[in-house]
Tab-separated table of C-alpha atoms in Angstrom:
chain	number	residue	atom	x	y	z
A	92	UNK	CA	34.506	59.778	26.792
A	93	UNK	CA	35.750	60.506	23.259
A	94	UNK	CA	33.449	61.671	20.454
A	95	UNK	CA	33.807	58.271	18.768
A	96	UNK	CA	32.852	56.446	21.969
A	97	UNK	CA	29.789	58.690	22.340
A	98	UNK	CA	28.799	57.963	18.747
A	99	UNK	CA	29.092	54.189	19.180
A	100	UNK	CA	27.365	54.295	22.555
A	101	UNK	CA	24.262	55.840	20.979
A	102	UNK	CA	24.030	53.017	18.411
A	103	UNK	CA	25.018	49.909	20.354
A	104	UNK	CA	25.066	48.535	23.851
A	105	UNK	CA	28.493	48.300	25.449
A	106	UNK	CA	28.336	44.499	25.330
A	107	UNK	CA	27.979	44.666	21.531
A	108	UNK	CA	31.312	46.341	20.847
A	109	UNK	CA	33.259	45.414	23.976
A	110	UNK	CA	34.993	42.474	22.264
A	111	UNK	CA	35.980	44.699	19.324
A	112	UNK	CA	37.842	47.256	21.445
A	113	UNK	CA	41.518	47.322	20.456
A	114	UNK	CA	43.733	48.689	23.229
A	115	UNK	CA	46.794	48.470	20.966
A	116	UNK	CA	45.473	51.608	19.285
A	117	UNK	CA	45.937	53.708	22.434
A	118	UNK	CA	48.788	52.228	24.425
A	119	UNK	CA	52.274	50.804	24.164
A	120	UNK	CA	52.831	47.070	24.417
A	121	UNK	CA	54.815	46.322	27.618
A	122	UNK	CA	56.584	43.502	25.735
A	123	UNK	CA	58.042	46.077	23.341
A	124	UNK	CA	59.400	48.664	25.785
A	125	UNK	CA	62.462	49.151	23.564
A	126	UNK	CA	60.299	50.339	20.664
A	127	UNK	CA	59.702	54.071	20.789
A	128	UNK	CA	56.885	55.968	19.128
A	129	UNK	CA	53.135	56.031	18.898
A	130	UNK	CA	50.871	52.970	19.235
A	131	UNK	CA	50.769	52.567	15.436
A	132	UNK	CA	54.594	52.814	15.308
A	133	UNK	CA	54.783	49.832	17.661
A	134	UNK	CA	52.290	47.864	15.539
A	135	UNK	CA	54.154	48.863	12.358
A	136	UNK	CA	57.406	47.436	13.716
A	137	UNK	CA	55.851	43.937	13.697
A	138	UNK	CA	54.657	44.165	10.105
A	139	UNK	CA	55.981	43.487	6.627
A	140	UNK	CA	55.404	45.527	3.473
A	141	UNK	CA	52.585	44.516	1.145
A	142	UNK	CA	53.324	47.338	-1.323
A	143	UNK	CA	56.878	48.290	-2.320
A	144	UNK	CA	56.468	51.805	-0.885
A	145	UNK	CA	55.290	50.423	2.466
A	146	UNK	CA	51.962	52.245	2.333
A	147	UNK	CA	50.191	48.963	3.102
A	148	UNK	CA	51.797	46.855	5.817
A	149	UNK	CA	50.656	43.491	7.161
A	150	UNK	CA	50.896	41.214	10.177
A	151	UNK	CA	49.341	37.729	9.975
A	152	UNK	CA	47.399	36.885	13.137
A	153	UNK	CA	46.181	33.483	11.920
A	154	UNK	CA	47.329	31.659	8.831
A	155	UNK	CA	45.060	30.436	6.046
A	156	UNK	CA	45.185	28.299	2.911
A	157	UNK	CA	44.462	28.905	-0.780
A	158	UNK	CA	45.162	32.363	-2.150
A	159	UNK	CA	42.178	34.486	-3.095
A	160	UNK	CA	41.769	34.261	-6.909
A	161	UNK	CA	41.486	37.362	-9.085
A	162	UNK	CA	37.896	38.530	-9.399
A	163	UNK	CA	36.746	36.252	-6.572
A	164	UNK	CA	33.737	36.877	-4.379
A	165	UNK	CA	35.052	37.013	-0.818
A	166	UNK	CA	33.179	36.614	2.463
A	167	UNK	CA	34.917	38.529	5.229
A	168	UNK	CA	34.604	40.455	8.478
A	169	UNK	CA	36.655	43.445	9.533
A	170	UNK	CA	37.210	46.108	12.173
A	171	UNK	CA	38.800	49.453	11.266
A	172	UNK	CA	40.490	51.768	13.744
A	173	UNK	CA	42.186	55.145	13.884
A	174	UNK	CA	45.176	55.785	16.092
A	175	UNK	CA	44.309	56.767	19.665
A	176	UNK	CA	40.748	55.444	19.214
A	177	UNK	CA	40.277	51.953	20.620
A	178	UNK	CA	36.679	51.681	19.389
A	179	UNK	CA	36.337	50.746	15.675
A	180	UNK	CA	34.978	53.518	13.463
A	181	UNK	CA	33.714	50.843	11.065
A	182	UNK	CA	32.876	47.232	11.937
A	183	UNK	CA	31.179	44.621	9.776
A	184	UNK	CA	30.771	42.474	12.914
A	185	UNK	CA	28.490	45.083	14.457
A	186	UNK	CA	26.397	45.539	11.314
A	187	UNK	CA	25.745	41.894	10.603
A	188	UNK	CA	26.537	38.525	12.147
A	189	UNK	CA	27.072	36.999	8.708
A	190	UNK	CA	30.314	37.811	6.865
A	191	UNK	CA	30.163	40.628	4.340
A	192	UNK	CA	30.120	39.695	0.655
A	193	UNK	CA	32.685	41.559	-1.390
A	194	UNK	CA	33.903	41.050	-4.959
A	195	UNK	CA	37.555	41.722	-5.624
A	196	UNK	CA	38.248	44.214	-8.400
A	197	UNK	CA	34.901	46.017	-8.286
A	198	UNK	CA	36.196	49.057	-6.367
A	199	UNK	CA	33.748	48.581	-3.500
A	200	UNK	CA	36.416	49.660	-0.995
A	201	UNK	CA	39.267	52.151	-1.062
A	202	UNK	CA	42.482	50.932	-2.796
A	203	UNK	CA	44.416	50.062	0.356
A	204	UNK	CA	41.690	47.742	1.610
A	205	UNK	CA	41.522	46.011	-1.771
A	206	UNK	CA	45.289	45.502	-1.763
A	207	UNK	CA	45.081	44.097	1.766
A	208	UNK	CA	42.350	41.590	0.904
A	209	UNK	CA	44.146	40.436	-2.257
A	210	UNK	CA	47.206	39.580	-0.161
A	211	UNK	CA	45.230	37.185	2.030
A	212	UNK	CA	44.285	33.496	1.977
A	213	UNK	CA	41.000	31.807	2.845
A	214	UNK	CA	40.765	31.299	6.613
A	215	UNK	CA	43.414	33.926	7.309
A	216	UNK	CA	43.116	36.717	9.863
A	217	UNK	CA	45.526	39.627	9.581
A	218	UNK	CA	45.902	43.276	10.497
A	219	UNK	CA	47.040	46.009	8.134
A	220	UNK	CA	48.215	49.582	8.447
A	221	UNK	CA	47.003	51.542	5.434
A	222	UNK	CA	48.480	54.946	4.593
A	223	UNK	CA	45.991	57.758	4.044
A	224	UNK	CA	47.023	58.004	0.353
A	225	UNK	CA	45.409	54.566	-0.143
A	226	UNK	CA	42.561	55.165	2.312
A	227	UNK	CA	40.613	58.398	2.869
A	228	UNK	CA	43.166	60.853	1.548
A	229	UNK	CA	44.805	63.965	2.912
A	230	UNK	CA	41.543	65.687	3.799
A	231	UNK	CA	39.606	62.727	5.184
A	232	UNK	CA	35.919	63.319	5.847
A	233	UNK	CA	35.558	65.196	9.167
A	234	UNK	CA	34.263	64.725	11.740
A	235	UNK	CA	34.055	60.951	11.266
A	236	UNK	CA	37.261	60.539	9.239
A	237	UNK	CA	40.187	62.703	10.466
A	238	UNK	CA	42.542	64.329	7.905
A	239	UNK	CA	45.541	62.250	6.787
A	240	UNK	CA	44.391	59.320	8.925
A	241	UNK	CA	46.242	56.008	8.837
A	242	UNK	CA	43.814	53.093	9.122
A	243	UNK	CA	44.391	49.918	11.113
A	244	UNK	CA	42.243	47.242	9.443
A	245	UNK	CA	41.832	43.847	11.095
A	246	UNK	CA	40.421	41.514	8.426
A	247	UNK	CA	39.229	37.905	8.604
A	248	UNK	CA	38.493	35.951	5.384
A	249	UNK	CA	36.002	33.077	5.647
A	250	UNK	CA	35.351	32.012	2.057
A	251	UNK	CA	36.301	32.884	-1.513
A	252	UNK	CA	34.338	31.960	-4.634
A	253	UNK	CA	36.446	31.854	-7.791
A	254	UNK	CA	34.616	33.837	-10.466
A	255	UNK	CA	37.680	34.775	-12.491
A	256	UNK	CA	37.244	31.913	-14.968
A	257	UNK	CA	33.825	33.267	-15.950
A	258	UNK	CA	35.402	36.394	-17.438
A	259	UNK	CA	37.555	34.200	-19.674
A	260	UNK	CA	34.501	32.477	-21.159
A	261	UNK	CA	33.699	35.310	-23.567
A	262	UNK	CA	37.258	35.403	-24.907
A	263	UNK	CA	37.313	31.687	-25.767
A	264	UNK	CA	36.404	30.476	-29.242
A	265	UNK	CA	33.594	27.971	-29.751
A	266	UNK	CA	36.182	25.271	-30.438
A	267	UNK	CA	38.102	26.092	-27.250
A	268	UNK	CA	34.931	25.968	-25.159
A	269	UNK	CA	34.247	22.451	-26.389
A	270	UNK	CA	37.558	21.198	-25.074
A	271	UNK	CA	36.811	19.375	-21.841
A	272	UNK	CA	39.543	21.018	-19.774
A	273	UNK	CA	38.312	24.524	-20.631
A	274	UNK	CA	34.627	23.644	-20.363
A	275	UNK	CA	35.069	21.941	-17.001
A	276	UNK	CA	36.952	24.895	-15.476
A	277	UNK	CA	34.336	27.336	-16.721
A	278	UNK	CA	31.491	25.094	-15.547
A	279	UNK	CA	33.014	24.853	-12.063
A	280	UNK	CA	33.332	28.637	-11.873
A	281	UNK	CA	29.730	29.084	-12.999
A	282	UNK	CA	28.618	26.453	-10.501
A	283	UNK	CA	30.441	28.200	-7.656
A	284	UNK	CA	29.003	31.544	-8.722
A	285	UNK	CA	25.524	30.008	-8.738
A	286	UNK	CA	26.057	28.644	-5.221
A	287	UNK	CA	27.126	32.112	-4.142
A	288	UNK	CA	24.011	33.689	-5.653
A	289	UNK	CA	21.815	31.132	-3.904
A	290	UNK	CA	23.480	31.843	-0.554
A	291	UNK	CA	22.522	35.513	-0.970
A	292	UNK	CA	18.924	34.554	-1.923
A	293	UNK	CA	19.365	35.572	-5.549
A	294	UNK	CA	17.657	32.416	-6.770
A	295	UNK	CA	17.104	33.599	-10.332
A	296	UNK	CA	20.800	34.450	-10.642
A	297	UNK	CA	21.676	31.023	-9.260
A	298	UNK	CA	19.488	29.290	-11.852
A	299	UNK	CA	21.092	31.305	-14.652
A	300	UNK	CA	24.614	30.254	-13.683
A	301	UNK	CA	23.639	26.629	-13.025
A	302	UNK	CA	22.160	26.509	-16.526
A	303	UNK	CA	25.301	28.072	-17.997
A	304	UNK	CA	27.399	25.416	-16.274
A	305	UNK	CA	25.057	22.705	-17.577
A	306	UNK	CA	25.308	23.932	-21.177
A	307	UNK	CA	29.099	24.082	-21.026
A	308	UNK	CA	29.321	20.460	-19.883
A	309	UNK	CA	26.705	19.108	-22.276
A	310	UNK	CA	28.396	20.727	-25.273
A	311	UNK	CA	31.988	19.713	-24.532
A	312	UNK	CA	33.894	16.756	-25.991
A	313	UNK	CA	34.630	13.969	-23.508
A	314	UNK	CA	37.558	11.739	-24.490
A	315	UNK	CA	38.081	9.429	-21.512
A	316	UNK	CA	36.249	7.645	-18.713
A	317	UNK	CA	37.883	9.963	-16.203
A	318	UNK	CA	36.541	13.049	-17.990
A	319	UNK	CA	33.082	11.497	-18.244
A	320	UNK	CA	33.077	10.713	-14.511
A	321	UNK	CA	34.062	14.289	-13.645
A	322	UNK	CA	31.427	15.681	-16.002
A	323	UNK	CA	28.655	13.480	-14.586
A	324	UNK	CA	29.614	14.284	-11.007
A	325	UNK	CA	29.360	18.042	-11.575
A	326	UNK	CA	26.229	17.784	-13.723
A	327	UNK	CA	24.487	15.727	-11.055
A	328	UNK	CA	25.244	18.408	-8.458
A	329	UNK	CA	23.883	21.046	-10.844
A	330	UNK	CA	20.608	19.171	-11.430
A	331	UNK	CA	20.075	18.518	-7.717
A	332	UNK	CA	20.718	22.189	-6.943
A	333	UNK	CA	18.265	23.200	-9.655
A	334	UNK	CA	15.547	21.113	-7.974
A	335	UNK	CA	16.165	23.140	-4.822
A	336	UNK	CA	16.027	26.459	-6.695
A	337	UNK	CA	12.822	25.686	-8.587
A	338	UNK	CA	11.129	24.668	-5.317
A	339	UNK	CA	11.808	27.998	-3.581
A	340	UNK	CA	9.011	30.421	-2.756
A	341	UNK	CA	10.502	32.907	-5.215
A	342	UNK	CA	10.168	30.596	-8.234
A	343	UNK	CA	7.606	27.881	-7.394
A	344	UNK	CA	8.095	25.900	-10.619
A	345	UNK	CA	7.370	22.253	-9.693
A	346	UNK	CA	7.287	21.129	-13.323
A	347	UNK	CA	10.900	22.274	-13.764
A	348	UNK	CA	11.843	20.467	-10.543
A	349	UNK	CA	10.596	17.227	-12.078
A	350	UNK	CA	12.461	17.915	-15.327
A	351	UNK	CA	15.745	18.553	-13.490
A	352	UNK	CA	15.219	15.402	-11.407
A	353	UNK	CA	14.554	13.346	-14.532
A	354	UNK	CA	17.746	14.669	-16.137
A	355	UNK	CA	19.719	13.695	-13.035
A	356	UNK	CA	18.348	10.146	-13.043
A	357	UNK	CA	18.865	9.701	-16.789
A	358	UNK	CA	22.421	11.044	-16.507
A	359	UNK	CA	23.647	8.914	-13.611
A	360	UNK	CA	20.968	6.659	-12.098
A	361	UNK	CA	23.376	4.868	-9.771
A	362	UNK	CA	24.395	8.047	-7.943
A	363	UNK	CA	21.109	9.896	-8.418
A	364	UNK	CA	19.295	7.191	-6.459
A	365	UNK	CA	21.674	7.865	-3.562
A	366	UNK	CA	20.600	11.508	-3.280
A	367	UNK	CA	18.009	12.117	-0.574
A	368	UNK	CA	17.967	15.798	-1.539
A	369	UNK	CA	16.920	14.912	-5.093
A	370	UNK	CA	13.946	12.760	-4.071
A	371	UNK	CA	12.929	15.096	-1.260
A	372	UNK	CA	12.702	18.016	-3.684
A	373	UNK	CA	10.944	15.968	-6.355
A	374	UNK	CA	8.525	14.885	-3.644
A	375	UNK	CA	7.788	18.520	-2.806
A	376	UNK	CA	7.201	19.224	-6.491
A	377	UNK	CA	4.851	16.249	-6.932
A	378	UNK	CA	2.992	17.339	-3.821
A	379	UNK	CA	2.570	20.836	-5.280
A	380	UNK	CA	1.219	19.219	-8.470
A	381	UNK	CA	-1.200	17.092	-6.369
A	382	UNK	CA	0.568	13.911	-7.479
A	383	UNK	CA	0.312	12.587	-3.940
A	384	UNK	CA	1.150	8.949	-4.652
A	385	UNK	CA	4.325	9.928	-6.494
A	386	UNK	CA	5.200	12.413	-3.757
A	387	UNK	CA	4.792	9.702	-1.134
A	388	UNK	CA	7.128	7.366	-3.036
A	389	UNK	CA	9.732	10.134	-3.324
A	390	UNK	CA	9.584	11.026	0.374
A	391	UNK	CA	9.772	7.360	1.422
A	392	UNK	CA	12.820	6.838	-0.800
A	393	UNK	CA	14.463	9.990	0.601
A	394	UNK	CA	13.718	8.863	4.155
A	395	UNK	CA	15.356	5.483	3.556
A	396	UNK	CA	18.518	7.338	2.550
A	397	UNK	CA	18.367	9.747	5.505
A	398	UNK	CA	16.131	8.239	8.238
A	399	UNK	CA	16.849	11.016	10.745
A	400	UNK	CA	16.180	13.918	8.395
A	401	UNK	CA	13.597	16.117	10.143
A	402	UNK	CA	12.553	17.921	6.955
A	403	UNK	CA	11.690	14.646	5.203
A	404	UNK	CA	9.779	13.306	8.214
A	405	UNK	CA	7.852	16.563	8.427
A	406	UNK	CA	7.117	16.463	4.689
A	407	UNK	CA	5.630	12.964	5.013
A	408	UNK	CA	3.315	14.103	7.814
A	409	UNK	CA	2.257	17.154	5.820
A	410	UNK	CA	1.627	14.983	2.770
A	411	UNK	CA	-0.542	12.602	4.804
A	412	UNK	CA	-2.651	15.527	5.990
A	413	UNK	CA	-2.959	16.876	2.446
A	414	UNK	CA	-3.977	13.456	1.133
A	415	UNK	CA	-6.718	13.142	3.738
A	416	UNK	CA	-7.917	16.654	3.016
A	417	UNK	CA	-7.851	16.035	-0.736
A	418	UNK	CA	-9.709	12.743	-0.330
A	419	UNK	CA	-12.441	14.476	1.662
A	420	UNK	CA	-12.602	17.229	-0.945
A	421	UNK	CA	-12.997	14.694	-3.772
A	422	UNK	CA	-15.686	12.827	-1.851
A	423	UNK	CA	-17.622	15.977	-1.070
A	424	UNK	CA	-17.306	17.221	-4.652
A	425	UNK	CA	-18.609	13.908	-6.013
A	426	UNK	CA	-21.557	13.873	-3.632
A	427	UNK	CA	-22.455	17.462	-4.502
A	428	UNK	CA	-22.200	16.671	-8.214
A	429	UNK	CA	-24.593	13.737	-7.769
A	430	UNK	CA	-27.008	15.834	-5.725
A	431	UNK	CA	-26.205	14.358	-2.308
A	432	UNK	CA	-25.967	16.516	0.757
A	433	UNK	CA	-22.521	16.312	2.326
A	434	UNK	CA	-22.673	15.176	5.927
A	435	UNK	CA	-20.292	13.516	8.323
A	436	UNK	CA	-20.425	9.741	8.671
A	437	UNK	CA	-21.994	8.353	11.799
A	438	UNK	CA	-19.990	6.192	14.153
A	439	UNK	CA	-21.450	2.880	15.310
A	440	UNK	CA	-22.374	4.286	18.688
A	441	UNK	CA	-24.441	7.047	17.013
A	442	UNK	CA	-26.976	4.398	15.946
A	443	UNK	CA	-28.080	4.441	19.571
A	444	UNK	CA	-29.892	7.638	18.630
A	445	UNK	CA	-32.206	5.619	16.364
A	446	UNK	CA	-35.426	4.677	18.142
A	447	UNK	CA	-36.010	0.910	18.569
A	448	UNK	CA	-39.485	1.126	17.011
A	449	UNK	CA	-38.006	2.893	13.975
A	450	UNK	CA	-35.408	0.164	13.601
A	451	UNK	CA	-37.989	-2.618	13.724
A	452	UNK	CA	-40.320	-0.828	11.294
A	453	UNK	CA	-37.568	-0.083	8.766
A	454	UNK	CA	-36.164	-3.610	8.941
A	455	UNK	CA	-39.651	-5.053	8.397
A	456	UNK	CA	-40.312	-2.797	5.374
A	457	UNK	CA	-36.964	-3.601	3.779
A	458	UNK	CA	-37.360	-7.332	4.438
A	459	UNK	CA	-40.763	-7.402	2.725
A	460	UNK	CA	-39.408	-5.403	-0.242
A	461	UNK	CA	-36.463	-7.768	-0.624
A	462	UNK	CA	-38.816	-10.769	-0.683
A	463	UNK	CA	-41.331	-9.098	-3.024
A	464	UNK	CA	-41.385	-8.597	-6.791
A	465	UNK	CA	-41.005	-4.792	-6.976
A	466	UNK	CA	-37.728	-3.492	-8.430
A	467	UNK	CA	-37.628	-0.313	-6.330
A	468	UNK	CA	-39.568	1.827	-3.920
A	469	UNK	CA	-39.294	5.241	-2.288
A	470	UNK	CA	-39.337	5.825	1.432
A	471	UNK	CA	-41.007	8.782	3.094
A	472	UNK	CA	-38.881	11.833	3.887
A	473	UNK	CA	-38.335	13.218	7.362
A	474	UNK	CA	-35.750	10.773	8.663
A	475	UNK	CA	-32.873	12.132	10.753
A	476	UNK	CA	-29.309	11.684	9.541
A	477	UNK	CA	-28.701	8.847	12.019
A	478	UNK	CA	-31.918	7.131	10.877
A	479	UNK	CA	-30.905	7.435	7.216
A	480	UNK	CA	-27.533	5.878	8.010
A	481	UNK	CA	-29.356	3.031	9.773
A	482	UNK	CA	-31.518	2.493	6.684
A	483	UNK	CA	-28.426	2.500	4.492
A	484	UNK	CA	-26.743	-0.124	6.656
A	485	UNK	CA	-29.820	-2.355	6.594
A	486	UNK	CA	-30.176	-2.119	2.798
A	487	UNK	CA	-26.538	-3.160	2.400
A	488	UNK	CA	-27.067	-6.041	4.834
A	489	UNK	CA	-29.997	-7.282	2.741
A	490	UNK	CA	-28.084	-6.897	-0.535
A	491	UNK	CA	-30.095	-3.892	-1.689
A	492	UNK	CA	-29.055	-0.552	-3.184
A	493	UNK	CA	-29.524	2.658	-1.178
A	494	UNK	CA	-29.820	6.009	-2.970
A	495	UNK	CA	-30.136	9.327	-1.166
A	496	UNK	CA	-30.812	12.438	-3.262
A	497	UNK	CA	-32.340	15.885	-3.074
A	498	UNK	CA	-34.802	16.723	-5.834
A	499	UNK	CA	-36.570	20.067	-5.926
A	500	UNK	CA	-35.279	20.864	-2.461
A	501	UNK	CA	-36.777	17.677	-1.012
A	502	UNK	CA	-34.777	14.648	0.136
A	503	UNK	CA	-35.799	11.326	-1.390
A	504	UNK	CA	-34.608	7.868	-0.321
A	505	UNK	CA	-34.842	5.189	-2.995
A	506	UNK	CA	-34.188	1.501	-2.377
A	507	UNK	CA	-33.510	-0.784	-5.344
A	508	UNK	CA	-32.716	-4.384	-5.996
A	509	UNK	CA	-29.417	-5.346	-7.578
């Protein structure tokens, strides 16, 4: 077993890196028996030059579409190999299942890798041979990086976010920024950058770029229906995305959710009312603000738009539970404020606990009071909860008023006439 294999074996199980083993790095291809040389010589023969001096060469394994823009944020995976070592010395696949985020032009990788990525399209998979002058140099970094090592990099690009337009924003005059064509391009770039920030859980960064995109669109000059439609479409997306951002655990700003939702509806009511995401997020915000009736309306509207949405259905159930809990809290608070002891209501069958003699006596007393001239009277203390509930029911049946209070630590029951 080679030193590299031993190193990988201590970090990962064999099943983890088995599918990333590249036998082309250690053996000749039987289909190319006429090609002499080392394994990398055979691979090189299938490639084309990316740089004029041939220090970066490329073979496309799967085609893509849309060139990667300058300054773009790219999501990619890669494996890197040295000659005669079939196990990758560096693999983004092994570090993380999600593609690695990398911004072109920031110098995050060595020059040859940057050149390789810039030659690619979104969705493309390609392999590159990178000369040591554009990789780890003449000396390398032993023992992990051998001296003068050529690198075979197999790269797969999944997504690219165009951030290049954002750099141009500072160079534009105020007048130029107000021109719709310029403002719209910049707003789209800011919007895409915001989406990228949100995908990496940088919610505050996402909000900043959404707001920048909003300001660009609101301050530009629209000269046709087509431009207005494009502006409204992008602005609506921005406002809906802002409702999502402000609802996150990191921000928790329900008031701003409601403001963004209001802006969306005022901007384009016809399309805003088609957005389940908008009403779902406003519902969450109203729920957080204890505006339960408004939250319920929002969730119901969202559910009509997306009946099978699990998150909305779950939100409605949660809201129902919160409403019940809040109702109980309000009731208990009111009773405590008025001096009543908070107790659970008695079901009909619990009246069976009330003795028959007690029932007859209480009914007789209340009947005589109702027929008499007195305006009120107090009943003796010492009744059980079930007995008090029986008394309350009888007073209501006879059209009387039942009051139950605690004064000086002693419970008093007062019955009054209407």
